[in-house]
PDB file of C-alpha atoms in Angstrom:
ATOM      1  CA  MET A   6      51.329  -3.520 -53.768  1.00 95.00           C
ATOM      2  CA  LYS A   7      49.591  -6.113 -51.889  1.00 98.00           C
ATOM      3  CA  ALA A   8      45.951  -7.572 -52.445  1.00 98.00           C
ATOM      4  CA  PHE A   9      43.382  -9.565 -49.911  1.00 98.00           C
ATOM      5  CA  VAL A  10      42.672 -12.500 -52.159  1.00 98.00           C
ATOM      6  CA  LEU A  11      39.022 -13.639 -50.281  1.00 97.00           C
ATOM      7  CA  ALA A  12      38.761 -17.546 -51.530  1.00 94.00           C
ATOM      8  CA  ALA A  13      37.760 -19.640 -48.612  1.00 91.00           C
ATOM      9  CA  GLY A  14      33.893 -20.060 -49.721  1.00 84.00           C
ATOM     10  CA  GLU A  15      32.519 -23.798 -50.288  1.00 77.00           C
ATOM     11  CA  GLY A  16      30.896 -23.565 -53.581  1.00 69.00           C
ATOM     12  CA  THR A  17      27.910 -25.473 -52.439  1.00 75.00           C
ATOM     13  CA  ARG A  18      25.889 -24.055 -55.493  1.00 78.00           C
ATOM     14  CA  LEU A  19      29.084 -25.870 -57.980  1.00 72.00           C
ATOM     15  CA  ARG A  20      28.494 -29.123 -56.274  1.00 83.00           C
ATOM     16  CA  PRO A  21      29.478 -32.104 -57.067  1.00 82.00           C
ATOM     17  CA  LEU A  22      32.530 -30.027 -58.661  1.00 73.00           C
ATOM     18  CA  THR A  23      33.580 -28.339 -55.526  1.00 75.00           C
ATOM     19  CA  GLU A  24      33.032 -31.770 -53.107  1.00 85.00           C
ATOM     20  CA  ARG A  25      36.733 -32.772 -54.839  1.00 91.00           C
ATOM     21  CA  VAL A  26      37.922 -28.949 -55.655  1.00 83.00           C
ATOM     22  CA  PRO A  27      38.083 -25.524 -53.877  1.00 90.00           C
ATOM     23  CA  LYS A  28      35.680 -23.186 -55.750  1.00 91.00           C
ATOM     24  CA  CYS A  29      39.393 -21.007 -56.262  1.00 91.00           C
ATOM     25  CA  LEU A  30      40.785 -23.872 -58.129  1.00 93.00           C
ATOM     26  CA  VAL A  31      38.311 -24.596 -60.537  1.00 89.00           C
ATOM     27  CA  PRO A  32      39.360 -25.230 -63.969  1.00 92.00           C
ATOM     28  CA  ILE A  33      38.314 -22.952 -66.514  1.00 92.00           C
ATOM     29  CA  ASN A  34      39.695 -24.162 -70.070  1.00 90.00           C
ATOM     30  CA  GLY A  35      42.094 -26.053 -68.016  1.00 88.00           C
ATOM     31  CA  LYS A  36      43.492 -23.534 -65.883  1.00 93.00           C
ATOM     32  CA  PRO A  37      42.571 -22.892 -62.111  1.00 94.00           C
ATOM     33  CA  LEU A  38      40.556 -19.910 -61.856  1.00 94.00           C
ATOM     34  CA  LEU A  39      43.072 -18.619 -58.869  1.00 95.00           C
ATOM     35  CA  ALA A  40      45.879 -18.489 -61.833  1.00 94.00           C
ATOM     36  CA  TYR A  41      43.640 -16.312 -63.698  1.00 94.00           C
ATOM     37  CA  TRP A  42      43.238 -13.580 -60.595  1.00 96.00           C
ATOM     38  CA  ILE A  43      47.168 -14.069 -59.812  1.00 96.00           C
ATOM     39  CA  ASP A  44      48.016 -13.048 -63.314  1.00 95.00           C
ATOM     40  CA  LEU A  45      46.042 -10.242 -63.238  1.00 96.00           C
ATOM     41  CA  LEU A  46      46.957  -9.220 -60.013  1.00 97.00           C
ATOM     42  CA  ALA A  47      50.533  -9.331 -61.280  1.00 97.00           C
ATOM     43  CA  ARG A  48      49.689  -7.396 -64.403  1.00 96.00           C
ATOM     44  CA  HIS A  49      48.513  -4.751 -62.283  1.00 97.00           C
ATOM     45  CA  GLY A  50      51.185  -3.955 -60.090  1.00 96.00           C
ATOM     46  CA  VAL A  51      50.448  -6.557 -56.865  1.00 97.00           C
ATOM     47  CA  ASP A  52      53.575  -8.624 -56.138  1.00 95.00           C
ATOM     48  CA  SER A  53      51.953  -9.944 -52.624  1.00 97.00           C
ATOM     49  CA  ILE A  54      48.523 -11.444 -51.828  1.00 97.00           C
ATOM     50  CA  LEU A  55      47.039 -12.808 -48.416  1.00 98.00           C
ATOM     51  CA  ILE A  56      44.847 -15.426 -49.353  1.00 97.00           C
ATOM     52  CA  ASN A  57      42.342 -17.002 -46.907  1.00 97.00           C
ATOM     53  CA  THR A  58      41.588 -21.052 -46.829  1.00 95.00           C
ATOM     54  CA  HIS A  59      38.742 -23.062 -45.767  1.00 94.00           C
ATOM     55  CA  HIS A  60      37.370 -25.944 -47.781  1.00 88.00           C
ATOM     56  CA  LEU A  61      39.990 -28.462 -49.276  1.00 90.00           C
ATOM     57  CA  HIS A  62      42.435 -25.854 -48.440  1.00 90.00           C
ATOM     58  CA  GLY A  63      45.444 -28.570 -48.594  1.00 88.00           C
ATOM     59  CA  GLN A  64      44.942 -28.182 -52.112  1.00 92.00           C
ATOM     60  CA  VAL A  65      45.092 -24.501 -52.407  1.00 92.00           C
ATOM     61  CA  ARG A  66      48.317 -24.919 -50.340  1.00 92.00           C
ATOM     62  CA  GLU A  67      49.524 -27.429 -52.978  1.00 92.00           C
ATOM     63  CA  PHE A  68      49.091 -24.733 -55.683  1.00 90.00           C
ATOM     64  CA  PHE A  69      51.339 -22.483 -54.394  1.00 90.00           C
ATOM     65  CA  GLY A  70      53.765 -25.058 -53.453  1.00 86.00           C
ATOM     66  CA  HIS A  71      54.322 -26.613 -56.902  1.00 76.00           C
ATOM     67  CA  ARG A  72      54.679 -23.821 -59.301  1.00 77.00           C
ATOM     68  CA  ALA A  73      56.551 -20.320 -59.935  1.00 82.00           C
ATOM     69  CA  LEU A  74      54.441 -17.448 -59.541  1.00 89.00           C
ATOM     70  CA  PRO A  75      54.427 -13.652 -60.225  1.00 92.00           C
ATOM     71  CA  VAL A  76      53.597 -12.990 -56.513  1.00 92.00           C
ATOM     72  CA  ARG A  77      54.550 -13.718 -52.977  1.00 94.00           C
ATOM     73  CA  ALA A  78      51.633 -15.327 -51.236  1.00 94.00           C
ATOM     74  CA  GLU A  79      50.742 -15.594 -47.435  1.00 95.00           C
ATOM     75  CA  ILE A  80      48.065 -18.348 -47.034  1.00 96.00           C
ATOM     76  CA  ALA A  81      45.495 -17.583 -43.840  1.00 96.00           C
ATOM     77  CA  HIS A  82      43.811 -21.118 -43.202  1.00 95.00           C
ATOM     78  CA  GLU A  83      40.527 -20.438 -41.169  1.00 95.00           C
ATOM     79  CA  PRO A  84      39.491 -23.915 -39.390  1.00 95.00           C
ATOM     80  CA  VAL A  85      36.001 -21.748 -39.118  1.00 94.00           C
ATOM     81  CA  LEU A  86      34.905 -19.063 -41.384  1.00 94.00           C
ATOM     82  CA  LEU A  87      35.618 -15.665 -40.591  1.00 96.00           C
ATOM     83  CA  GLY A  88      33.658 -13.929 -43.209  1.00 96.00           C
ATOM     84  CA  SER A  89      34.994 -11.663 -45.868  1.00 96.00           C
ATOM     85  CA  ALA A  90      35.402  -8.682 -43.694  1.00 97.00           C
ATOM     86  CA  GLY A  91      36.502 -10.786 -40.507  1.00 97.00           C
ATOM     87  CA  THR A  92      39.298 -12.024 -42.632  1.00 97.00           C
ATOM     88  CA  LEU A  93      40.524  -8.829 -43.224  1.00 98.00           C
ATOM     89  CA  ARG A  94      40.252  -7.549 -39.499  1.00 97.00           C
ATOM     90  CA  ALA A  95      42.018 -11.051 -38.608  1.00 97.00           C
ATOM     91  CA  ASN A  96      44.917 -10.243 -40.969  1.00 97.00           C
ATOM     92  CA  ARG A  97      45.327  -6.592 -40.487  1.00 97.00           C
ATOM     93  CA  ALA A  98      48.937  -6.702 -40.058  1.00 97.00           C
ATOM     94  CA  PHE A  99      49.209  -7.857 -43.882  1.00 97.00           C
ATOM     95  CA  ALA A 100      48.387  -4.274 -44.854  1.00 97.00           C
ATOM     96  CA  GLU A 101      49.990  -2.155 -42.487  1.00 94.00           C
ATOM     97  CA  GLY A 102      52.059   0.630 -43.902  1.00 91.00           C
ATOM     98  CA  GLU A 103      50.359   0.184 -47.308  1.00 95.00           C
ATOM     99  CA  GLU A 104      49.011   3.321 -48.883  1.00 95.00           C
ATOM    100  CA  ALA A 105      46.083   1.505 -50.362  1.00 97.00           C
ATOM    101  CA  PHE A 106      45.666  -2.085 -51.475  1.00 98.00           C
ATOM    102  CA  PHE A 107      43.054  -4.380 -53.165  1.00 98.00           C
ATOM    103  CA  ILE A 108      40.313  -6.616 -51.910  1.00 98.00           C
ATOM    104  CA  VAL A 109      39.249  -9.264 -54.576  1.00 98.00           C
ATOM    105  CA  TYR A 110      36.689 -11.828 -54.351  1.00 97.00           C
ATOM    106  CA  ALA A 111      38.285 -15.120 -55.994  1.00 94.00           C
ATOM    107  CA  ASP A 112      34.944 -16.618 -57.452  1.00 91.00           C
ATOM    108  CA  ASN A 113      34.589 -13.989 -60.255  1.00 93.00           C
ATOM    109  CA  LEU A 114      36.183 -14.283 -63.428  1.00 93.00           C
ATOM    110  CA  THR A 115      37.235 -10.957 -64.684  1.00 95.00           C
ATOM    111  CA  ASP A 116      39.869  -8.954 -67.057  1.00 93.00           C
ATOM    112  CA  ALA A 117      38.722  -5.442 -64.575  1.00 96.00           C
ATOM    113  CA  ASP A 118      41.536  -2.681 -64.861  1.00 96.00           C
ATOM    114  CA  LEU A 119      42.476  -2.702 -61.288  1.00 98.00           C
ATOM    115  CA  THR A 120      45.082   0.169 -62.246  1.00 98.00           C
ATOM    116  CA  GLY A 121      41.968   2.236 -63.286  1.00 97.00           C
ATOM    117  CA  LEU A 122      40.344   1.233 -59.860  1.00 98.00           C
ATOM    118  CA  LEU A 123      43.514   2.249 -57.914  1.00 98.00           C
ATOM    119  CA  ALA A 124      43.374   5.383 -59.739  1.00 98.00           C
ATOM    120  CA  ALA A 125      40.031   6.556 -58.920  1.00 98.00           C
ATOM    121  CA  HIS A 126      40.352   5.634 -55.278  1.00 98.00           C
ATOM    122  CA  ARG A 127      43.551   8.030 -55.194  1.00 97.00           C
ATOM    123  CA  ARG A 128      41.505  10.467 -56.778  1.00 96.00           C
ATOM    124  CA  SER A 129      38.576  10.083 -54.604  1.00 96.00           C
ATOM    125  CA  GLY A 130      40.105  10.444 -50.933  1.00 95.00           C
ATOM    126  CA  GLN A 131      37.947   8.132 -49.753  1.00 98.00           C
ATOM    127  CA  VAL A 132      38.379   5.189 -47.119  1.00 98.00           C
ATOM    128  CA  ALA A 133      37.828   2.460 -50.200  1.00 98.00           C
ATOM    129  CA  THR A 134      36.508   2.743 -53.395  1.00 98.00           C
ATOM    130  CA  ILE A 135      34.172   0.077 -54.842  1.00 98.00           C
ATOM    131  CA  GLY A 136      34.044  -1.635 -58.190  1.00 98.00           C
ATOM    132  CA  LEU A 137      30.618  -1.449 -59.934  1.00 98.00           C
ATOM    133  CA  PHE A 138      28.683  -3.026 -62.249  1.00 95.00           C
ATOM    134  CA  ARG A 139      24.955  -2.488 -63.819  1.00 94.00           C
ATOM    135  CA  ALA A 140      22.957  -5.286 -62.534  1.00 92.00           C
ATOM    136  CA  GLY A 141      20.298  -7.187 -64.604  1.00 85.00           C
ATOM    137  CA  ARG A 142      19.050  -8.466 -61.410  1.00 89.00           C
ATOM    138  CA  PRO A 143      19.874  -5.804 -58.863  1.00 90.00           C
ATOM    139  CA  ARG A 144      17.736  -7.775 -55.811  1.00 90.00           C
ATOM    140  CA  GLU A 145      20.365 -10.433 -55.945  1.00 89.00           C
ATOM    141  CA  CYS A 146      23.207  -7.610 -55.639  1.00 92.00           C
ATOM    142  CA  GLY A 147      24.900  -5.531 -52.747  1.00 95.00           C
ATOM    143  CA  ILE A 148      23.598  -2.480 -54.200  1.00 97.00           C
ATOM    144  CA  ALA A 149      25.416   0.946 -53.896  1.00 97.00           C
ATOM    145  CA  THR A 150      23.491   4.664 -54.604  1.00 97.00           C
ATOM    146  CA  LEU A 151      25.425   7.414 -55.780  1.00 96.00           C
ATOM    147  CA  ASP A 152      25.652  10.879 -55.538  1.00 95.00           C
ATOM    148  CA  ALA A 153      26.626  13.445 -58.720  1.00 93.00           C
ATOM    149  CA  SER A 154      30.450  12.809 -57.550  1.00 94.00           C
ATOM    150  CA  GLY A 155      30.608   9.235 -57.247  1.00 95.00           C
ATOM    151  CA  VAL A 156      30.369   8.794 -53.239  1.00 98.00           C
ATOM    152  CA  VAL A 157      28.318   6.311 -52.120  1.00 98.00           C
ATOM    153  CA  THR A 158      25.600   7.447 -50.120  1.00 97.00           C
ATOM    154  CA  HIS A 159      23.692   4.347 -49.486  1.00 97.00           C
ATOM    155  CA  PHE A 160      24.634   0.490 -49.495  1.00 97.00           C
ATOM    156  CA  GLU A 161      22.540  -2.235 -48.981  1.00 96.00           C
ATOM    157  CA  GLU A 162      23.056  -6.339 -49.615  1.00 95.00           C
ATOM    158  CA  LYS A 163      20.293  -7.775 -51.686  1.00 95.00           C
ATOM    159  CA  PRO A 164      17.659  -5.155 -51.229  1.00 95.00           C
ATOM    160  CA  ALA A 165      13.972  -5.939 -51.699  1.00 92.00           C
ATOM    161  CA  ARG A 166      13.662  -2.375 -53.310  1.00 92.00           C
ATOM    162  CA  PRO A 167      16.739  -1.077 -55.046  1.00 92.00           C
ATOM    163  CA  GLU A 168      17.175   2.220 -55.174  1.00 89.00           C
ATOM    164  CA  SER A 169      20.454   2.010 -57.943  1.00 94.00           C
ATOM    165  CA  PRO A 170      21.680  -0.264 -60.674  1.00 95.00           C
ATOM    166  CA  TRP A 171      25.074  -0.430 -59.230  1.00 97.00           C
ATOM    167  CA  ALA A 172      26.154  -3.677 -57.881  1.00 97.00           C
ATOM    168  CA  PHE A 173      29.493  -4.361 -56.143  1.00 97.00           C
ATOM    169  CA  ALA A 174      31.505  -6.356 -57.839  1.00 96.00           C
ATOM    170  CA  GLY A 175      33.526  -7.830 -55.026  1.00 96.00           C
ATOM    171  CA  ILE A 176      36.594  -6.176 -56.154  1.00 98.00           C
ATOM    172  CA  ALA A 177      38.062  -3.022 -54.243  1.00 98.00           C
ATOM    173  CA  ALA A 178      40.847  -0.999 -53.557  1.00 98.00           C
ATOM    174  CA  ALA A 179      40.959   0.708 -49.923  1.00 98.00           C
ATOM    175  CA  SER A 180      43.479   2.437 -47.528  1.00 97.00           C
ATOM    176  CA  GLY A 181      43.932   1.506 -43.670  1.00 96.00           C
ATOM    177  CA  GLY A 182      41.108   3.505 -42.570  1.00 97.00           C
ATOM    178  CA  ILE A 183      38.614   0.374 -43.458  1.00 98.00           C
ATOM    179  CA  PHE A 184      39.614  -1.591 -40.822  1.00 97.00           C
ATOM    180  CA  ASP A 185      38.131   0.913 -38.306  1.00 96.00           C
ATOM    181  CA  PHE A 186      34.924   0.211 -39.784  1.00 97.00           C
ATOM    182  CA  ILE A 187      34.969  -3.448 -39.193  1.00 97.00           C
ATOM    183  CA  PRO A 188      32.684  -4.665 -36.329  1.00 95.00           C
ATOM    184  CA  GLY A 189      33.774  -7.083 -34.175  1.00 90.00           C
ATOM    185  CA  GLY A 190      32.643 -10.845 -33.663  1.00 86.00           C
ATOM    186  CA  PHE A 191      32.714 -13.551 -36.304  1.00 87.00           C
ATOM    187  CA  PRO A 192      31.695 -14.050 -39.048  1.00 94.00           C
ATOM    188  CA  CYS A 193      32.098 -10.720 -40.364  1.00 96.00           C
ATOM    189  CA  ASP A 194      30.580 -10.079 -43.880  1.00 96.00           C
ATOM    190  CA  LEU A 195      32.095  -6.982 -46.162  1.00 97.00           C
ATOM    191  CA  GLY A 196      28.402  -6.299 -47.947  1.00 95.00           C
ATOM    192  CA  ARG A 197      26.349  -6.843 -44.816  1.00 95.00           C
ATOM    193  CA  ASP A 198      28.558  -5.325 -42.035  1.00 97.00           C
ATOM    194  CA  VAL A 199      31.144  -2.977 -43.415  1.00 98.00           C
ATOM    195  CA  LEU A 200      30.084  -1.419 -46.580  1.00 98.00           C
ATOM    196  CA  PRO A 201      27.188   0.165 -45.197  1.00 98.00           C
ATOM    197  CA  ARG A 202      28.880   1.654 -42.627  1.00 97.00           C
ATOM    198  CA  LEU A 203      31.282   3.441 -44.958  1.00 98.00           C
ATOM    199  CA  ALA A 204      28.128   5.369 -46.685  1.00 97.00           C
ATOM    200  CA  GLY A 205      29.750   8.925 -47.037  1.00 96.00           C
ATOM    201  CA  ARG A 206      32.863   7.512 -46.957  1.00 97.00           C
ATOM    202  CA  MET A 207      33.060   5.703 -49.912  1.00 98.00           C
ATOM    203  CA  ALA A 208      33.167   6.243 -53.643  1.00 98.00           C
ATOM    204  CA  GLY A 209      31.997   4.113 -56.441  1.00 98.00           C
ATOM    205  CA  HIS A 210      33.997   3.350 -59.809  1.00 98.00           C
ATOM    206  CA  GLU A 211      32.372   1.588 -62.800  1.00 97.00           C
ATOM    207  CA  LEU A 212      34.395  -1.269 -64.003  1.00 96.00           C
ATOM    208  CA  LYS A 213      33.350  -1.591 -67.691  1.00 92.00           C
ATOM    209  CA  SER A 214      35.702  -4.935 -67.906  1.00 91.00           C
ATOM    210  CA  TYR A 215      34.108  -8.283 -68.415  1.00 93.00           C
ATOM    211  CA  LEU A 216      32.831 -10.044 -64.872  1.00 93.00           C
ATOM    212  CA  LEU A 217      31.012 -13.238 -64.362  1.00 91.00           C
ATOM    213  CA  ASP A 218      30.517 -14.515 -60.782  1.00 90.00           C
ATOM    214  CA  ILE A 219      31.347 -18.501 -60.835  1.00 88.00           C
ATOM    215  CA  GLY A 220      28.675 -19.121 -58.716  1.00 81.00           C
ATOM    216  CA  THR A 221      26.251 -21.799 -60.333  1.00 87.00           C
ATOM    217  CA  MET A 222      27.255 -24.545 -63.104  1.00 90.00           C
ATOM    218  CA  GLU A 223      25.561 -22.610 -65.351  1.00 89.00           C
ATOM    219  CA  SER A 224      27.942 -19.905 -65.170  1.00 89.00           C
ATOM    220  CA  TYR A 225      30.886 -22.376 -64.755  1.00 85.00           C
ATOM    221  CA  VAL A 226      30.175 -23.264 -68.406  1.00 88.00           C
ATOM    222  CA  GLN A 227      29.465 -19.872 -69.751  1.00 89.00           C
ATOM    223  CA  ALA A 228      33.013 -19.065 -68.339  1.00 90.00           C
ATOM    224  CA  GLN A 229      34.782 -22.087 -69.866  1.00 88.00           C
ATOM    225  CA  SER A 230      33.724 -20.302 -73.647  1.00 86.00           C
ATOM    226  CA  ASP A 231      34.590 -17.100 -72.142  1.00 88.00           C
ATOM    227  CA  ALA A 232      38.258 -17.406 -70.689  1.00 87.00           C
ATOM    228  CA  ALA A 233      39.890 -17.819 -74.276  1.00 80.00           C
ATOM    229  CA  ARG A 234      38.718 -14.109 -75.221  1.00 80.00           C
ATOM    230  CA  ILE A 235      39.360 -12.281 -71.845  1.00 76.00           C
ATOM    231  CA  HIS A 236      42.727 -14.014 -71.191  1.00 63.00           C
ATOM    232  CA  PRO A 237      44.012 -15.198 -74.447  1.00 52.00           C
TER     233      PRO A 237
END
């Protein structure tokens, strides 16, 4: 099983911390955030990941070069950011021949049931299945509207008038057909440029697990106390 781990963000809202450390390696209780992701992916059957890098990329390469890990890692360095979907398109060969694969945003702390998400994706028969959570502030998220069968009928990034509380968690299972929905050009964003095009061809699956976007210093501090509980 393979996974794209999207980790190239600069983490501007976590400065000055991310002036010294790439966002995917910020320490959570002394353990890099990326290490939590690798452990989670391995527990759910992933044995190979592709991770994109940009800001302070040498530290990420050093992370993989100095420890034994339960997954094989391929690093795709981006001197110029390609965008989340641009990374997928540029590295399409990584997922060639795979029946399904994961796409995860590495700036979340979570204990998501990836096995359950994959099972839902296989049952759906759709091109992709996105993990969803009920957002307290839907205007700040990518919002999915679902029909009675769980198919996403509409997706909009940060809508002014949200039609639903269901927000994209930055975690998805997909089949190779997703590449056909990625438009040309860079940067290309998954939430803005691809998921809206997948309406009617994409399912939603509620993730009932812990999920925290490490996007602000407030959430970073919160993660320190939460990590021991969700990843003992």
